[in-house]
Coordinates of C-alpha atoms in Angstrom, one line a residue:
X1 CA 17.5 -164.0 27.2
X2 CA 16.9 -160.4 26.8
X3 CA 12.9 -160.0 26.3
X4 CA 12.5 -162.2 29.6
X5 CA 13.9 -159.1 32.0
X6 CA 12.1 -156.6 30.8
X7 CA 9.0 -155.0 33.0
X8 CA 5.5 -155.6 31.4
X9 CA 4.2 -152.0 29.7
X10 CA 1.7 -149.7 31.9
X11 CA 0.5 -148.8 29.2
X12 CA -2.8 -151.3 27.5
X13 CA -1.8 -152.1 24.4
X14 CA -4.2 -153.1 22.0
X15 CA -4.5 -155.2 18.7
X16 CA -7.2 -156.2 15.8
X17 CA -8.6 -159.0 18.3
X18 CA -8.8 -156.8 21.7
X19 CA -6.3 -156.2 24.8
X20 CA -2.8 -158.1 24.7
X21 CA -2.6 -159.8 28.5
X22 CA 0.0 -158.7 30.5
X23 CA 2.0 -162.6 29.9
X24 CA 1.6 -161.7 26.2
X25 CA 4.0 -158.7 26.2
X26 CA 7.8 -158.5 26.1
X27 CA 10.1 -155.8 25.1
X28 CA 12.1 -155.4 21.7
X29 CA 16.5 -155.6 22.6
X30 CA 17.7 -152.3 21.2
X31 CA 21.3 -152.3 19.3
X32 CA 23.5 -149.8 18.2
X33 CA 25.0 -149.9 14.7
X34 CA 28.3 -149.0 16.6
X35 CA 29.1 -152.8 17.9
X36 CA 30.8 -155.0 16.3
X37 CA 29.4 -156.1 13.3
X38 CA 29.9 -160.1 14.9
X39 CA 27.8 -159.3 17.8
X40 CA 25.1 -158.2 15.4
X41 CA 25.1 -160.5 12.9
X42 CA 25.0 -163.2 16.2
X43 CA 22.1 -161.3 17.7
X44 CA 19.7 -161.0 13.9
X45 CA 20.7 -165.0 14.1
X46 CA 19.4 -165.5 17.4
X47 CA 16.0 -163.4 17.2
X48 CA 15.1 -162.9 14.1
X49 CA 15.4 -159.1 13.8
X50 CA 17.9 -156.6 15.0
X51 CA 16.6 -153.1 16.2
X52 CA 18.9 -150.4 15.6
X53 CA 18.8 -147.2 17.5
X54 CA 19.5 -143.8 15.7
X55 CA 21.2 -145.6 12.5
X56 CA 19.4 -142.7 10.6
X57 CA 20.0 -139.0 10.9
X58 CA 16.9 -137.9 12.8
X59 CA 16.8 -134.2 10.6
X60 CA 16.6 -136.5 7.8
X61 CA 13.7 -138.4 8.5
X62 CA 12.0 -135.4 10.1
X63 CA 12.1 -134.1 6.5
X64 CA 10.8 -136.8 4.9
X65 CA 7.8 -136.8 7.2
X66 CA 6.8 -133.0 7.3
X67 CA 7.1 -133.6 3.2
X68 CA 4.7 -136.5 3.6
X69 CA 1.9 -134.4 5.5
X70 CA 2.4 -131.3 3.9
X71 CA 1.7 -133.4 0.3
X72 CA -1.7 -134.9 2.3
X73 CA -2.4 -131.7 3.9
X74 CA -4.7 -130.6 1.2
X75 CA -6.9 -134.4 1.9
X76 CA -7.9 -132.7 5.5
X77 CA -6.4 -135.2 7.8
X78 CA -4.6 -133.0 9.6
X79 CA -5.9 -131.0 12.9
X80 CA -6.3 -127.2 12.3
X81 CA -3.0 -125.1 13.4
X82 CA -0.8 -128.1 13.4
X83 CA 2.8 -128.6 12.1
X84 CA 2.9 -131.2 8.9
X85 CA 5.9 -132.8 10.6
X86 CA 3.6 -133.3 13.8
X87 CA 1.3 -135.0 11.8
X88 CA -1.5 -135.0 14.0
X89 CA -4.8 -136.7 13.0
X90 CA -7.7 -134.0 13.3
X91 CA -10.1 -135.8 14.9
X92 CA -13.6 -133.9 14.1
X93 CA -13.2 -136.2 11.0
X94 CA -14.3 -139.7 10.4
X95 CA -11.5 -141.7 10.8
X96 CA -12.9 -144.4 8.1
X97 CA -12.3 -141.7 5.3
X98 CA -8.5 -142.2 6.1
X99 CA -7.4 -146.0 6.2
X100 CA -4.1 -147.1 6.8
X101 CA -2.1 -148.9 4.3
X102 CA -1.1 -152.5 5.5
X103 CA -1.1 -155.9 4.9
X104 CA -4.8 -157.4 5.1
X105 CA -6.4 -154.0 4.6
X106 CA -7.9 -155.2 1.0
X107 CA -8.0 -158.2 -0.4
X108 CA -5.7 -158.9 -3.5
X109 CA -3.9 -155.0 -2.5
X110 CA -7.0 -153.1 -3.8
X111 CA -8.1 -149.7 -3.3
X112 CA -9.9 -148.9 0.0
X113 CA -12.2 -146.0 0.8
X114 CA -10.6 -142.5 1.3
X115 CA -11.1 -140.4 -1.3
X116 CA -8.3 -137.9 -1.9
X117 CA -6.5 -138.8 1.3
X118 CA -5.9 -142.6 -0.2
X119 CA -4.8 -140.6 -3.7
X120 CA -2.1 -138.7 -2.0
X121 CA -1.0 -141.4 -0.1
X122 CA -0.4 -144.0 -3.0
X123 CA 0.9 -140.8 -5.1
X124 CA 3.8 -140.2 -2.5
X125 CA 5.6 -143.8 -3.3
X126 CA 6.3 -141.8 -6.5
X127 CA 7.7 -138.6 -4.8
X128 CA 11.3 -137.8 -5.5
X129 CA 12.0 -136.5 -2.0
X130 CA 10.8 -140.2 -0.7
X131 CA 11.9 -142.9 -3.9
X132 CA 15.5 -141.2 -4.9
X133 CA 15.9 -139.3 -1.2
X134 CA 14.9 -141.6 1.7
X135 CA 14.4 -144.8 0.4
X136 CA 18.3 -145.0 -1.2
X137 CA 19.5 -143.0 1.9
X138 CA 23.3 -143.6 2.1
X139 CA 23.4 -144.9 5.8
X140 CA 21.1 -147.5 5.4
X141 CA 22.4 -148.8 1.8
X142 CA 25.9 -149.0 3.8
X143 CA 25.1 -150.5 7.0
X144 CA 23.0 -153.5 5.0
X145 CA 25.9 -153.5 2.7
X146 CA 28.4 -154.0 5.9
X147 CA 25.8 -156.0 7.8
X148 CA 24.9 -159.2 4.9
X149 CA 28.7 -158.8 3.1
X150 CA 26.4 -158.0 0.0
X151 CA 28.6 -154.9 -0.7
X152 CA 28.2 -153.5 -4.2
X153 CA 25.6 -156.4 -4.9
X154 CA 23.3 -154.9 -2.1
X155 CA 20.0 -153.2 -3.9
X156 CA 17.0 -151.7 -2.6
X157 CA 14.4 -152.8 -4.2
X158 CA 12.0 -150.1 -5.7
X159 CA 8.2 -151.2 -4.4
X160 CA 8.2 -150.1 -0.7
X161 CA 5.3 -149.8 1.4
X162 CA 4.8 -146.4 2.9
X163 CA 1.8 -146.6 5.3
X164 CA 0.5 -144.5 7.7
X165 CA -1.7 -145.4 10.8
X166 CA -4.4 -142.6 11.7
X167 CA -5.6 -143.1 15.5
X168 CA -8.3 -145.9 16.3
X169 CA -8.3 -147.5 13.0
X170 CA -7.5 -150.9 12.2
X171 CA -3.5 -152.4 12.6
X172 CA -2.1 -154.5 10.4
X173 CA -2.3 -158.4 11.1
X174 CA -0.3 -161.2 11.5
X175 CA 2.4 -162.1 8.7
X176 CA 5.7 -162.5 7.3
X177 CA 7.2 -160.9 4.3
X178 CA 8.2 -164.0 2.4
X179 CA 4.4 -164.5 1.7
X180 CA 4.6 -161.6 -0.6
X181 CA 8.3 -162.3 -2.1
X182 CA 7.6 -165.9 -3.2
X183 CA 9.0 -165.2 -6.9
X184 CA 12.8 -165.4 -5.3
X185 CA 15.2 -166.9 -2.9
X186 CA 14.4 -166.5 0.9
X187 CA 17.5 -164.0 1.4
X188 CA 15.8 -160.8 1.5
X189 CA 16.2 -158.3 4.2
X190 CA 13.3 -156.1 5.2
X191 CA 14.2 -152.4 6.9
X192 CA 11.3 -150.9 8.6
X193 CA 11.6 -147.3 9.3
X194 CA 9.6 -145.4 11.7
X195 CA 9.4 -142.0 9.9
X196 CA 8.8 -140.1 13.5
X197 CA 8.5 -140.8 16.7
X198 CA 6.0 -143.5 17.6
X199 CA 4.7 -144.0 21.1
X200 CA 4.5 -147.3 23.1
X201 CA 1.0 -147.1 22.4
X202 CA 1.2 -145.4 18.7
X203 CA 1.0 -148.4 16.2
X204 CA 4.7 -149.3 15.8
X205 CA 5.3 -153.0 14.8
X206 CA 5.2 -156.0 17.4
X207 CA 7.3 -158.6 16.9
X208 CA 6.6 -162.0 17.9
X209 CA 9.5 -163.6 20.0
X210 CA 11.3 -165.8 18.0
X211 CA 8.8 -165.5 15.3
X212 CA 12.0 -166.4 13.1
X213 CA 11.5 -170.0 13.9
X214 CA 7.6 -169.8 13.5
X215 CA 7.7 -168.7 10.5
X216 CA 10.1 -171.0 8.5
X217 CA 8.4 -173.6 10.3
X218 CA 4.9 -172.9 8.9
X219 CA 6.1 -172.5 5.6
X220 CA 8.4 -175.5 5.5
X221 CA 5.2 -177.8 6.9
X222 CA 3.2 -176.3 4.0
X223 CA 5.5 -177.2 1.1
X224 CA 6.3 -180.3 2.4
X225 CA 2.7 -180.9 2.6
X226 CA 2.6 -179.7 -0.9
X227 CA 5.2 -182.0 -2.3
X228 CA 3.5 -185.0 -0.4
X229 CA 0.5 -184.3 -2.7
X230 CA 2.1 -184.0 -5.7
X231 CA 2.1 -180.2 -6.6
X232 CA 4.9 -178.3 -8.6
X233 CA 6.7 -175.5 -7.3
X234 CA 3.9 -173.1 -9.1
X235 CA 1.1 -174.8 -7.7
X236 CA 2.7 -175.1 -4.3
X237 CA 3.3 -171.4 -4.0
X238 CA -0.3 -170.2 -5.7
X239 CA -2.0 -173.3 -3.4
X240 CA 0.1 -171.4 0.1
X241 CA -1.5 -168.1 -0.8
X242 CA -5.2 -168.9 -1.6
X243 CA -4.8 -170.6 1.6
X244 CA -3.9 -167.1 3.3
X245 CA -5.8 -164.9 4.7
X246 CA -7.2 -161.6 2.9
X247 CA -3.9 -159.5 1.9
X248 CA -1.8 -162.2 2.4
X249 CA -2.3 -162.9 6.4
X250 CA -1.5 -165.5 8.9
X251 CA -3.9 -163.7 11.1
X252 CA -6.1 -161.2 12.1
X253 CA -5.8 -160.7 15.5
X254 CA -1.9 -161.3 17.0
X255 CA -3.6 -161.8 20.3
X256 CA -5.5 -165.3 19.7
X257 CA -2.3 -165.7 17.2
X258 CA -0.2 -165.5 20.1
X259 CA -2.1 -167.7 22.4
X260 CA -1.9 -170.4 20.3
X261 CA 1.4 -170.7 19.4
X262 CA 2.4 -169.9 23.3
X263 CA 4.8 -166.5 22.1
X264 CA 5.1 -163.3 23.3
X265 CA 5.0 -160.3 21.3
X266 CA 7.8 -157.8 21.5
X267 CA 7.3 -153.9 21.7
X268 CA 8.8 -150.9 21.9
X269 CA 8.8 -146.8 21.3
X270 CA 10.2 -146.1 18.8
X271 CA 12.1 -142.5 17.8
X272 CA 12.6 -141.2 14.4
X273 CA 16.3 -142.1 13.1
X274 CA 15.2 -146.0 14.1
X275 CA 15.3 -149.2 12.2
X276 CA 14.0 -152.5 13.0
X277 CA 15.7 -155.1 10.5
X278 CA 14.2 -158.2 10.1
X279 CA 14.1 -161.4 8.0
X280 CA 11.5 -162.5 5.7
X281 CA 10.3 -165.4 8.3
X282 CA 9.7 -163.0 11.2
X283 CA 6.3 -162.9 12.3
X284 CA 5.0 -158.9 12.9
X285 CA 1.9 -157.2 13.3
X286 CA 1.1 -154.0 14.5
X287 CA -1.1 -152.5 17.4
X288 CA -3.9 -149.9 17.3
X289 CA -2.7 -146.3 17.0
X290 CA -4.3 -144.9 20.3
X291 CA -1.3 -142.3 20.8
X292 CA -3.0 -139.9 23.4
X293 CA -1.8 -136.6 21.3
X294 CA -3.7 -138.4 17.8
X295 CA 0.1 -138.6 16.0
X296 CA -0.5 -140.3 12.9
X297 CA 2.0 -143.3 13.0
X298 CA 3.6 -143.4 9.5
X299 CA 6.5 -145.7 8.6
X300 CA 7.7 -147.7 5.3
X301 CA 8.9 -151.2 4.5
X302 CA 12.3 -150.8 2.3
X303 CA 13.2 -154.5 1.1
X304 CA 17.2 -155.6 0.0
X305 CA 18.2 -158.4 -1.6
X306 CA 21.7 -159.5 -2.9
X307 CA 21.4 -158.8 -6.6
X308 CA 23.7 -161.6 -7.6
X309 CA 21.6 -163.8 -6.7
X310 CA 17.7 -164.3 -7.8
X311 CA 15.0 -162.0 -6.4
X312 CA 11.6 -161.4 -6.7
X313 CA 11.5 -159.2 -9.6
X314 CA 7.7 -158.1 -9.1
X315 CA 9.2 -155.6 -6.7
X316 CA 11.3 -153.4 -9.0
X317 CA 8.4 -151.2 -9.5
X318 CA 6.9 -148.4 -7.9
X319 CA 4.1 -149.5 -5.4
X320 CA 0.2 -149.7 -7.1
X321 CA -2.7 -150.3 -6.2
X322 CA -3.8 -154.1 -7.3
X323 CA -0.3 -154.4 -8.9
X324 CA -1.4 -158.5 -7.6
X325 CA 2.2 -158.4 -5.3

């Protein structure tokens, strides 16, 4: 297998619940959206994800990030004399009056602390450089097009999740996307894109090796469970999610996560023009942004589905707080 070569980072890495071990730690397989669109499709299959290297025009994503800082500028998370596209975190300021977006971070979506920062933030889902520009940027739509043989079928749904990460504060925890696409077929595709560069130790996503697996499993046990017990469809699906975590977790912390199901998680650095695809079963999480420079990590979740056949129609509007998805 791939992850098994790979040399164990330098670099502590750190999560929600402390210091992943050196035995918890492999390395994402990189792919490049040149090869043969078999060999792909064979390694998504296999692992659960396929990480695709410069897929993106970096000047384009570059763009899209200095227009995302230079729109929060005015909230004071930035570090005096620095670039918007640098997007460095200024850190005279109290890091807890600039949250990160991510799954877990409120319970039921809500609104966290951070004043005008967490204004901005929200308001740029709405931006018409980011919802009609980036998000429906033509080399992704194609390549997901080519990719699942969804051709003119493929569409982008129109609720994304753009989050960033400020240095030190909390990651996101343990989950899978189908937990929050219940109301349609398991078929999605998630893209996450890095919107910059993200060190090893900057926040990017961890994935868990094959979390794939995990992940159908755990939901599979629970509706059979369901079924056993008599519960309609409905009830099966609201029962699964009162039984999550806050925001829709498996977990907190990836580390004690990790340790009990015996899997490693995958990492990488990431560079702008990247994107990780993934299915809705894959277990992901993030680490703590402790980037040495105090780069804001910022990335979004863009979701596909095949429109032919039925999706979760909750997610055809712009992103809200407490929109209940």
């Amino acid at each position: 297998m791939p992850h098994a070569i790979a040399p164990t980072p330098s670099i502590p890495l750190y999560v929600n619940d402390g210091l992943l071990g050196p035995e918890q730690i492999g390395y994402l397989h990189p792919s490049s959206p040149s090869e043969p669109l078999h060999d792909l499709r064979q390694r998504f299959e296999r692992d659960g994800y396929l990480f695709l290297k410069g897929l993106l025009p970096r000047d384009d994503v570059l763009k899209a990030r200095e227009a995302y800082f230079t729109l929060l500028a005015p909230s004071g998370v930035l570090a005096p004399g620095t670039l918007p596209v640098d997007g460095v975190f200024d850190d005279s300021k109290d890091k807890l009056d600039f949250p990160g977006r991510g799954a877990g971070s409120t319970d039921a979506n809500g609104r966290p602390r951070g004043g005008l920062f967490v204004d901005l933030a929200l308001r740029a889902h709405g931006e018409p450089w980011y919802k009609d520009e980036f998000c429906k940027h033509p080399a992704l739509r194609s390549f997901i097009a080519k990719f699942t043989g969804w051709g003119e079928s493929t569409l982008g749904l129109t609720r994304s999740l753009l989050r960033n990460n400020t240095p030190h504060n909390k990651a996101i925890g343990v989950h899978y996307d189908q937990i929050f696409l219940r109301h349609g077929e398991d078929t999605s595709m998630t893209a996450w894109v890095p919107m910059g560069d993200i060190s090893l130790d900057g926040g990017g996503l961890i994935y868990m090796e094959n979390g794939h697996a995990l992940g159908r499993e755990i939901e599979k046990n629970f509706y059979d469970l369901a079924k056993e017990t008599g519960l309609t469809e409905e009830e099966a699906r609201n029962a699964f999610n009162r039984n999550m975590m806050g925001g829709g977790l498996l977990a907190e912390g990836p580390r004690e996560f990790g340790e009990t199901y015996a899997r490693r998680w995958l990492v990488t650095e990431y560079e702008a023009g990247d994107v990780v695809l993934h299915t809705p079963y894959t277990i992901h999480a993030s680490t703590i942004n402790k980037d040495p420079k105090n780069v804001i990590r910022l990335g979004t979740d863009l979701r596909f589905v095949d429109s032919s056949r039925p999706y979760d129609t909750r997610w055809t509007s712009i992103y809200m707080f407490g929109d209940g998805v």
